CSV table of C-alpha atoms and ligand atoms in Angstrom, one decimal:
chain,number,residue,atom,x,y,z
A,1,UNK,CA,0.0,0.0,0.0
A,2,UNK,CA,1.4,3.4,-1.0
A,3,UNK,CA,0.5,5.9,1.6
A,4,UNK,CA,1.9,8.8,-0.6
A,5,UNK,CA,3.2,11.6,1.6
A,6,UNK,CA,1.4,10.5,4.8
A,7,UNK,CA,3.5,9.3,7.6
A,8,UNK,CA,2.3,5.8,8.2
A,9,UNK,CA,4.2,3.1,10.1
A,10,UNK,CA,3.8,-0.7,9.7
A,11,UNK,CA,3.4,-3.4,12.4
A,12,UNK,CA,3.2,-1.3,15.4
A,13,UNK,CA,2.4,-2.9,18.7
A,14,UNK,CA,-0.7,-1.4,20.3
A,15,UNK,CA,-0.7,-3.0,23.8
A,16,UNK,CA,1.2,-0.1,25.4
A,17,UNK,CA,-1.3,2.4,23.9
A,18,UNK,CA,-4.1,0.8,26.0
A,19,UNK,CA,-4.7,0.9,29.8
A,20,UNK,CA,-5.1,-3.0,29.9
A,21,UNK,CA,-1.8,-3.2,28.0
A,22,UNK,CA,-2.9,-6.2,26.0
A,23,UNK,CA,-3.6,-6.7,22.3
A,24,UNK,CA,-1.7,-7.2,19.0
A,25,UNK,CA,-0.2,-5.0,16.3
A,26,UNK,CA,-1.6,-2.5,13.9
A,27,UNK,CA,-1.0,-3.4,10.3
A,28,UNK,CA,-0.6,0.4,9.7
A,29,UNK,CA,-0.4,3.2,12.2
A,30,UNK,CA,-0.6,7.0,12.0
A,31,UNK,CA,-0.8,10.0,14.2
A,32,UNK,CA,-2.2,12.6,11.7
A,33,UNK,CA,-2.9,16.2,12.6
A,34,UNK,CA,-6.2,17.9,11.8
A,35,UNK,CA,-5.1,19.0,8.3
A,36,UNK,CA,-3.8,15.5,7.3
A,37,UNK,CA,-6.6,13.5,8.7
A,38,UNK,CA,-9.4,14.0,6.0
A,39,UNK,CA,-6.9,13.1,3.2
A,40,UNK,CA,-5.6,10.1,5.0
A,41,UNK,CA,-9.1,8.7,5.6
A,42,UNK,CA,-10.0,9.4,2.0
A,43,UNK,CA,-6.9,7.5,0.8
A,44,UNK,CA,-7.7,4.5,3.1
A,45,UNK,CA,-11.3,4.4,1.8
A,46,UNK,CA,-10.1,4.6,-1.9
A,47,UNK,CA,-8.0,1.5,-1.2
A,48,UNK,CA,-10.6,-0.4,0.9
A,49,UNK,CA,-8.4,-0.3,4.0
A,50,UNK,CA,-10.4,-0.6,7.3
A,51,UNK,CA,-9.7,2.2,9.7
A,52,UNK,CA,-9.7,2.0,13.5
A,53,UNK,CA,-9.7,5.0,15.8
A,54,UNK,CA,-7.8,5.0,19.1
A,55,UNK,CA,-7.6,7.6,21.8
A,56,UNK,CA,-6.1,6.8,25.2
A,57,UNK,CA,-7.2,3.1,24.8
A,58,UNK,CA,-8.9,3.2,28.2
A,59,UNK,CA,-12.2,1.7,27.0
A,60,UNK,CA,-11.0,-0.8,24.4
A,61,UNK,CA,-9.9,-4.5,24.2
A,62,UNK,CA,-7.7,-4.9,21.2
A,63,UNK,CA,-7.6,-8.5,19.9
A,64,UNK,CA,-4.4,-10.5,20.2
A,65,UNK,CA,-4.3,-11.0,16.5
A,66,UNK,CA,-4.1,-7.2,16.1
A,67,UNK,CA,-5.9,-4.9,13.7
A,68,UNK,CA,-5.9,-5.5,10.0
A,69,UNK,CA,-6.0,-2.0,8.7
A,70,UNK,CA,-5.0,1.5,9.6
A,71,UNK,CA,-5.0,2.7,13.3
A,72,UNK,CA,-5.5,6.4,13.6
A,73,UNK,CA,-4.2,7.4,17.0
A,74,UNK,CA,-5.2,10.8,18.3
A,75,UNK,CA,-3.5,11.5,21.6
A,76,UNK,CA,-0.3,13.1,20.3
A,77,UNK,CA,-1.0,15.3,17.2
A,78,UNK,CA,-4.6,16.3,18.1
A,79,UNK,CA,-3.9,18.0,21.4
A,80,UNK,CA,-5.1,21.6,20.9
A,81,UNK,CA,-7.3,23.3,23.5
A,82,UNK,CA,-8.5,26.9,23.6
A,83,UNK,CA,-11.2,29.2,25.0
A,84,UNK,CA,-13.6,30.7,22.4
A,85,UNK,CA,-15.3,33.9,23.4
A,86,UNK,CA,-16.8,34.1,26.9
A,87,UNK,CA,-18.8,30.9,27.0
A,88,UNK,CA,-17.1,28.1,25.1
A,89,UNK,CA,-14.0,25.9,25.2
A,90,UNK,CA,-12.8,23.9,22.2
A,91,UNK,CA,-10.6,20.8,22.5
A,92,UNK,CA,-9.2,18.5,19.8
A,93,UNK,CA,-9.8,14.7,19.9
A,94,UNK,CA,-6.6,13.7,21.7
A,95,UNK,CA,-6.9,16.1,24.6
A,96,UNK,CA,-7.1,14.1,27.8
A,97,UNK,CA,-10.3,14.6,29.7
A,98,UNK,CA,-8.5,15.4,33.0
A,99,UNK,CA,-6.6,18.1,31.1
A,100,UNK,CA,-9.9,19.6,29.8
A,101,UNK,CA,-11.2,19.5,33.4
A,102,UNK,CA,-8.2,21.4,34.7
A,103,UNK,CA,-8.2,23.9,31.8
A,104,UNK,CA,-11.8,24.9,32.6
A,105,UNK,CA,-11.2,25.0,36.3
A,106,UNK,CA,-8.3,27.4,35.7
A,107,UNK,CA,-10.7,29.7,33.8
A,108,UNK,CA,-12.7,29.8,37.1
A,109,UNK,CA,-15.6,27.9,35.6
A,110,UNK,CA,-17.3,24.9,37.4
A,111,UNK,CA,-19.1,21.9,35.9
A,112,UNK,CA,-16.2,19.9,34.4
A,113,UNK,CA,-14.8,18.5,37.6
A,114,UNK,CA,-16.4,15.1,36.9
A,115,UNK,CA,-13.9,14.6,34.1
A,116,UNK,CA,-10.9,14.7,36.4
A,117,UNK,CA,-10.6,11.0,37.0
A,118,UNK,CA,-11.7,9.7,33.5
A,119,UNK,CA,-8.4,9.0,31.8
A,120,UNK,CA,-9.7,9.0,28.2
A,121,UNK,CA,-9.6,11.6,25.5
A,122,UNK,CA,-12.1,14.1,24.2
A,123,UNK,CA,-12.7,12.0,21.1
A,124,UNK,CA,-13.3,8.8,23.1
A,125,UNK,CA,-15.3,10.7,25.7
A,126,UNK,CA,-17.7,12.2,23.2
A,127,UNK,CA,-18.4,9.0,21.2
A,128,UNK,CA,-19.0,7.1,24.4
A,129,UNK,CA,-20.7,9.9,26.4
A,130,UNK,CA,-18.3,9.4,29.3
A,131,UNK,CA,-19.4,10.4,32.7
A,132,UNK,CA,-20.5,9.5,36.2
A,133,UNK,CA,-23.8,8.0,37.4
A,134,UNK,CA,-23.2,8.4,41.1
A,135,UNK,CA,-23.2,10.3,43.4
A,136,UNK,CA,-24.6,12.8,40.9
A,137,UNK,CA,-25.3,11.9,37.3
A,138,UNK,CA,-23.1,14.0,35.0
A,139,UNK,CA,-22.0,13.1,31.5
A,140,UNK,CA,-20.4,14.7,28.4
A,141,UNK,CA,-23.9,15.4,27.0
A,142,UNK,CA,-24.4,17.9,29.9
A,143,UNK,CA,-21.6,20.1,28.6
A,144,UNK,CA,-21.2,19.4,24.9
A,145,UNK,CA,-22.3,22.1,22.4
A,146,UNK,CA,-21.2,20.7,19.0
A,147,UNK,CA,-18.6,18.5,17.3
A,148,UNK,CA,-16.5,18.8,14.2
A,149,UNK,CA,-16.5,15.4,12.5
A,150,UNK,CA,-14.6,13.8,9.7
A,151,UNK,CA,-17.0,11.5,7.8
A,152,UNK,CA,-15.9,8.2,6.3
A,153,UNK,CA,-15.4,9.8,2.9
A,154,UNK,CA,-13.1,12.5,4.4
A,155,UNK,CA,-15.7,15.3,4.4
A,156,UNK,CA,-15.8,17.7,7.4
A,157,UNK,CA,-19.1,18.5,9.0
A,158,UNK,CA,-20.3,20.0,12.3
A,159,UNK,CA,-23.2,18.5,14.3
A,160,UNK,CA,-24.9,19.8,17.4
A,161,UNK,CA,-24.8,17.7,20.5
A,162,UNK,CA,-28.5,16.9,20.0
A,163,UNK,CA,-27.8,15.4,16.6
A,164,UNK,CA,-25.3,12.7,17.7
A,165,UNK,CA,-27.8,10.8,19.8
A,166,UNK,CA,-25.9,10.8,23.1
A,167,UNK,CA,-27.3,8.5,25.8
A,168,UNK,CA,-25.8,6.3,28.5
A,169,UNK,CA,-22.4,5.3,27.2
A,170,UNK,CA,-23.5,5.6,23.6
A,171,UNK,CA,-23.7,8.0,20.6
A,172,UNK,CA,-24.8,7.4,17.0
A,173,UNK,CA,-21.2,8.2,15.9
A,174,UNK,CA,-20.3,4.5,16.2
A,175,UNK,CA,-22.9,3.6,13.6
A,176,UNK,CA,-22.0,6.6,11.3
A,177,UNK,CA,-18.3,5.7,11.6
A,178,UNK,CA,-17.5,9.4,12.1
A,179,UNK,CA,-14.2,10.5,13.5
A,180,UNK,CA,-14.5,13.2,16.2
A,181,UNK,CA,-12.0,15.8,15.3
A,182,UNK,CA,-12.8,18.4,17.9
A,183,UNK,CA,-15.6,19.3,20.3
A,184,UNK,CA,-16.9,22.5,21.8
A,185,UNK,CA,-18.2,22.6,25.3
A,186,UNK,CA,-20.3,25.3,27.1
A,187,UNK,CA,-18.8,27.4,29.9
A,188,UNK,CA,-21.7,28.2,32.1
A,189,UNK,CA,-21.0,28.3,35.8
A,190,UNK,CA,-18.6,31.1,36.7
A,191,UNK,CA,-20.5,31.8,39.9
A,192,UNK,CA,-19.5,28.8,42.1
A,193,UNK,CA,-16.0,30.0,42.7
A,194,UNK,CA,-12.6,28.3,42.7
A,195,UNK,CA,-13.0,26.9,46.3
A,196,UNK,CA,-16.0,24.9,45.2
A,197,UNK,CA,-14.2,23.7,42.0
A,198,UNK,CA,-11.2,22.7,44.1
A,199,UNK,CA,-13.3,20.9,46.6
A,200,UNK,CA,-15.4,19.0,44.1
A,201,UNK,CA,-12.3,18.0,42.1
A,202,UNK,CA,-10.5,16.7,45.2
A,203,UNK,CA,-13.7,14.9,46.2
A,204,UNK,CA,-14.0,13.1,42.9
A,205,UNK,CA,-10.3,12.0,43.1
A,206,UNK,CA,-10.6,10.8,46.6
A,207,UNK,CA,-13.8,8.8,46.0
A,208,UNK,CA,-12.1,7.0,43.1
A,209,UNK,CA,-9.1,6.2,45.1
A,210,UNK,CA,-11.2,4.7,47.8
A,211,UNK,CA,-13.4,2.6,45.5
A,212,UNK,CA,-11.4,1.8,42.4
A,213,UNK,CA,-8.1,-0.1,41.8
A,214,UNK,CA,-6.4,3.0,40.2
A,215,UNK,CA,-2.9,1.6,40.6
A,216,UNK,CA,-3.7,-1.4,38.5
A,217,UNK,CA,-4.0,-2.0,34.7
A,218,UNK,CA,-7.7,-1.7,34.1
A,219,UNK,CA,-10.2,-0.2,31.6
A,220,UNK,CA,-12.6,1.2,34.3
A,221,UNK,CA,-16.0,-0.4,34.5
A,222,UNK,CA,-16.1,-3.4,32.3
A,223,UNK,CA,-19.9,-3.7,32.1
A,224,UNK,CA,-22.6,-1.0,31.8
A,225,UNK,CA,-24.9,-0.5,34.7
A,226,UNK,CA,-28.1,-2.5,34.5
A,227,UNK,CA,-31.2,-0.4,34.0
A,228,UNK,CA,-32.9,-0.8,37.3
A,229,UNK,CA,-32.0,-2.3,40.7
A,230,UNK,CA,-28.5,-2.7,42.2
A,231,UNK,CA,-25.3,-1.6,40.5
A,232,UNK,CA,-23.6,-4.1,38.1
A,233,UNK,CA,-20.7,-4.3,40.6
A,234,UNK,CA,-23.1,-5.6,43.2
A,235,UNK,CA,-24.3,-8.5,41.1
A,236,UNK,CA,-20.7,-9.4,40.2
A,237,UNK,CA,-19.6,-9.2,43.8
A,238,UNK,CA,-22.6,-11.2,45.1
A,239,UNK,CA,-21.9,-13.8,42.4
A,240,UNK,CA,-18.6,-14.4,44.2
A,241,UNK,CA,-16.5,-13.2,41.2
A,242,UNK,CA,-14.0,-11.0,43.1
A,243,UNK,CA,-10.6,-12.6,42.6
A,244,UNK,CA,-11.8,-14.9,39.7
A,245,UNK,CA,-8.9,-15.3,37.3
A,246,UNK,CA,-8.4,-16.4,33.7
A,247,UNK,CA,-4.7,-16.4,32.8
A,248,UNK,CA,-3.3,-12.9,33.5
A,249,UNK,CA,-6.7,-11.3,34.0
A,250,UNK,CA,-8.5,-11.1,37.3
A,251,UNK,CA,-11.7,-9.6,38.7
A,252,UNK,CA,-10.5,-6.8,41.0
A,253,UNK,CA,-10.8,-7.4,44.7
A,254,UNK,CA,-11.5,-3.7,45.1
A,255,UNK,CA,-14.3,-3.4,42.6
A,256,UNK,CA,-16.0,-6.4,41.0
A,257,UNK,CA,-16.9,-4.5,37.8
A,258,UNK,CA,-13.2,-3.9,37.1
A,259,UNK,CA,-10.8,-6.3,35.5
A,260,UNK,CA,-7.1,-6.0,36.3
A,261,UNK,CA,-4.4,-7.4,34.0
A,262,UNK,CA,-0.8,-8.4,34.8
A,263,UNK,CA,2.2,-8.6,32.4
A,264,UNK,CA,1.3,-12.1,31.3
A,265,UNK,CA,-2.3,-11.2,30.3
A,266,UNK,CA,-3.6,-11.6,26.8
A,267,UNK,CA,-6.7,-10.0,25.3
A,268,UNK,CA,-8.2,-13.5,25.1
A,269,UNK,CA,-7.8,-13.9,28.9
A,270,UNK,CA,-9.8,-10.7,29.4
A,271,UNK,CA,-12.5,-11.8,26.9
A,272,UNK,CA,-12.8,-15.3,28.6
A,273,UNK,CA,-13.1,-13.7,32.0
A,274,UNK,CA,-15.8,-11.4,30.8
A,275,UNK,CA,-17.7,-14.4,29.5
A,276,UNK,CA,-17.5,-16.0,32.9
A,277,UNK,CA,-18.8,-12.8,34.5
A,278,UNK,CA,-21.7,-12.6,32.1
A,279,UNK,CA,-22.6,-16.2,32.6
A,280,UNK,CA,-22.4,-16.3,36.4
A,281,UNK,CA,-24.6,-13.2,36.8
A,282,UNK,CA,-27.1,-14.6,34.3
A,283,UNK,CA,-27.3,-18.0,36.0
A,284,UNK,CA,-27.4,-16.6,39.6
A,285,UNK,CA,-29.7,-13.6,39.1
A,286,UNK,CA,-31.3,-14.0,35.7
A,287,UNK,CA,-29.8,-10.6,34.9
A,288,UNK,CA,-28.1,-9.8,31.6
A,289,UNK,CA,-25.1,-7.5,31.8
A,290,UNK,CA,-23.7,-5.8,28.7
A,291,UNK,CA,-20.2,-4.7,28.2
A,292,UNK,CA,-19.1,-1.1,28.2
A,293,UNK,CA,-15.7,-1.8,26.8
A,294,UNK,CA,-15.4,-1.8,23.0
A,295,UNK,CA,-13.8,-4.7,21.2
A,296,UNK,CA,-11.5,-4.0,18.3
A,297,UNK,CA,-11.8,-5.1,15.5
A,298,UNK,CA,-15.3,-6.5,16.2
A,299,UNK,CA,-16.9,-3.1,17.1
A,300,UNK,CA,-15.0,-1.2,14.4
A,301,UNK,CA,-16.2,2.3,14.1
A,302,UNK,CA,-15.1,2.8,10.6
A,303,UNK,CA,-14.7,0.1,7.9
A,304,UNK,CA,-13.7,1.3,4.5
B,401,LIG,C1,-9.1,4.1,35.7
B,401,LIG,C2,-10.3,4.3,34.7
B,401,LIG,C3,-11.4,5.0,35.1
B,401,LIG,C4,-12.5,5.2,34.2
B,401,LIG,N1,-13.6,5.9,34.7
B,401,LIG,C5,-14.6,6.2,33.8
B,401,LIG,C6,-15.7,6.9,34.3
B,401,LIG,O1,-15.9,7.3,35.4
B,401,LIG,N2,-16.7,7.2,33.3
B,401,LIG,C7,-16.6,6.7,32.1
B,401,LIG,O2,-17.5,7.0,31.3
B,401,LIG,N3,-15.6,6.0,31.6
B,401,LIG,C8,-14.5,5.7,32.5
B,401,LIG,N4,-13.4,5.0,32.0
B,401,LIG,C9,-13.4,4.5,30.7
B,401,LIG,C10,-12.8,5.4,29.6
B,401,LIG,O3,-11.8,6.2,30.2
B,401,LIG,C11,-13.8,6.4,29.0
B,401,LIG,O4,-14.8,5.6,28.3
B,401,LIG,C12,-13.1,7.3,27.9
B,401,LIG,O5,-14.1,8.1,27.4
B,401,LIG,C13,-12.5,6.5,26.7
B,401,LIG,O6,-11.7,7.4,26.0
B,401,LIG,P1,-10.4,6.9,25.2
B,401,LIG,O7,-9.8,8.0,24.6
B,401,LIG,O8,-9.6,6.0,26.1
B,401,LIG,O9,-11.1,6.0,24.1
B,401,LIG,P2,-10.5,4.6,23.5
B,401,LIG,O10,-10.6,3.5,24.5
B,401,LIG,O11,-9.3,4.9,22.8
B,401,LIG,O12,-11.7,4.3,22.4
B,401,LIG,C14,-13.0,4.0,22.8
B,401,LIG,C15,-13.9,3.9,21.6
B,401,LIG,O13,-14.0,5.2,21.0
B,401,LIG,C16,-13.5,5.2,19.7
B,401,LIG,N5,-12.8,6.5,19.5
B,401,LIG,C17,-11.7,7.0,20.1
B,401,LIG,N6,-11.4,8.2,19.7
B,401,LIG,C18,-12.3,8.5,18.7
B,401,LIG,C19,-12.4,9.6,17.9
B,401,LIG,N7,-11.6,10.7,17.9
B,401,LIG,N8,-13.5,9.6,17.0
B,401,LIG,C20,-14.3,8.5,16.9
B,401,LIG,N9,-14.2,7.4,17.7
B,401,LIG,C21,-13.2,7.4,18.6
B,401,LIG,C22,-12.6,4.0,19.6
B,401,LIG,O14,-12.5,3.5,18.2
B,401,LIG,C23,-13.3,3.0,20.5
B,401,LIG,O15,-14.4,2.4,19.8
B,401,LIG,C24,-12.4,4.8,32.9
B,401,LIG,C25,-11.2,4.0,32.5
B,401,LIG,C26,-10.2,3.8,33.4
B,401,LIG,C27,-9.0,3.1,32.9
């Protein structure tokens, strides 16, 4: 494949680009900036090359056999962030959500504190509508104004937040195969003051430290919350799954909805452990739990 003047590398290991640190190689790999991206996607499409998007890799399980196509990785080249006028902030796809949180806090604006402990990027956060359910429900959809997208044919469009179908850990961008290039968020609350922002930020971090295995290799919550009733973690814990292991993957002792990996783990270990978790909860409680984590290549967002 002739990638013309685009900088594209071959056979790049992806494990270190994910928080579980498992998975195979990318057949091709690029870190395009905003100007290069539309042309690169167009070229991939012309040559029927499947394209996979990767942010911080904190919500994906990449198959051990790797990804047969082009991986577009956002977190280095797409890192711009700026204030626009009085009431908006714009961030490119690769900006880490904690950086967005701190940037807005430094402007003296409240409302972005919930992002401080979510290690993903703006792109990954928007497509998945990242957020918190407890103690207070707050998600990307509460702050998002609009997104600049690159469509599968390389065209650039802007859609409002209401047009991308954000709901609990979902947007319609997965079905469209659109790439989130940048997003604009509303700055509303300048009245709460920096003390409140500092306190809320510290509170979020402390809560996470107490309840979540933050020093381990994880991808956050593995499964979505069930619609009604107890939290998914409750079912998993009551099913006796804490400490259950498949190879190098183990259900966290600290939080039963989190899977930890060690240096021997494979993506297949994680997948098999997830199957055990689903089956045990179904057989013990008759409850179906659905994964929050995206599988690549199976859940590919953009096939040529
Ligand atoms: C310690 C820890 C804590 C976490 N806490 C939370 C939490 O409180 N709330 C929460 O919601 N999540 C949480 N997560 C999960 C994760 O951080 C979020 O879902 C985050 O939004 C994923 O962003 P990412 O950049 O890592 O996406 P990735 O994992 O890289 O990708 C996720 C999906 O988005 C797609 N994608 C990535 N970038 C783009 C783009 N620019 N355009 C189009 N598609 C794209 C990928 O193809 C993939 O399908 C946590 C994870 C960890 C490890």
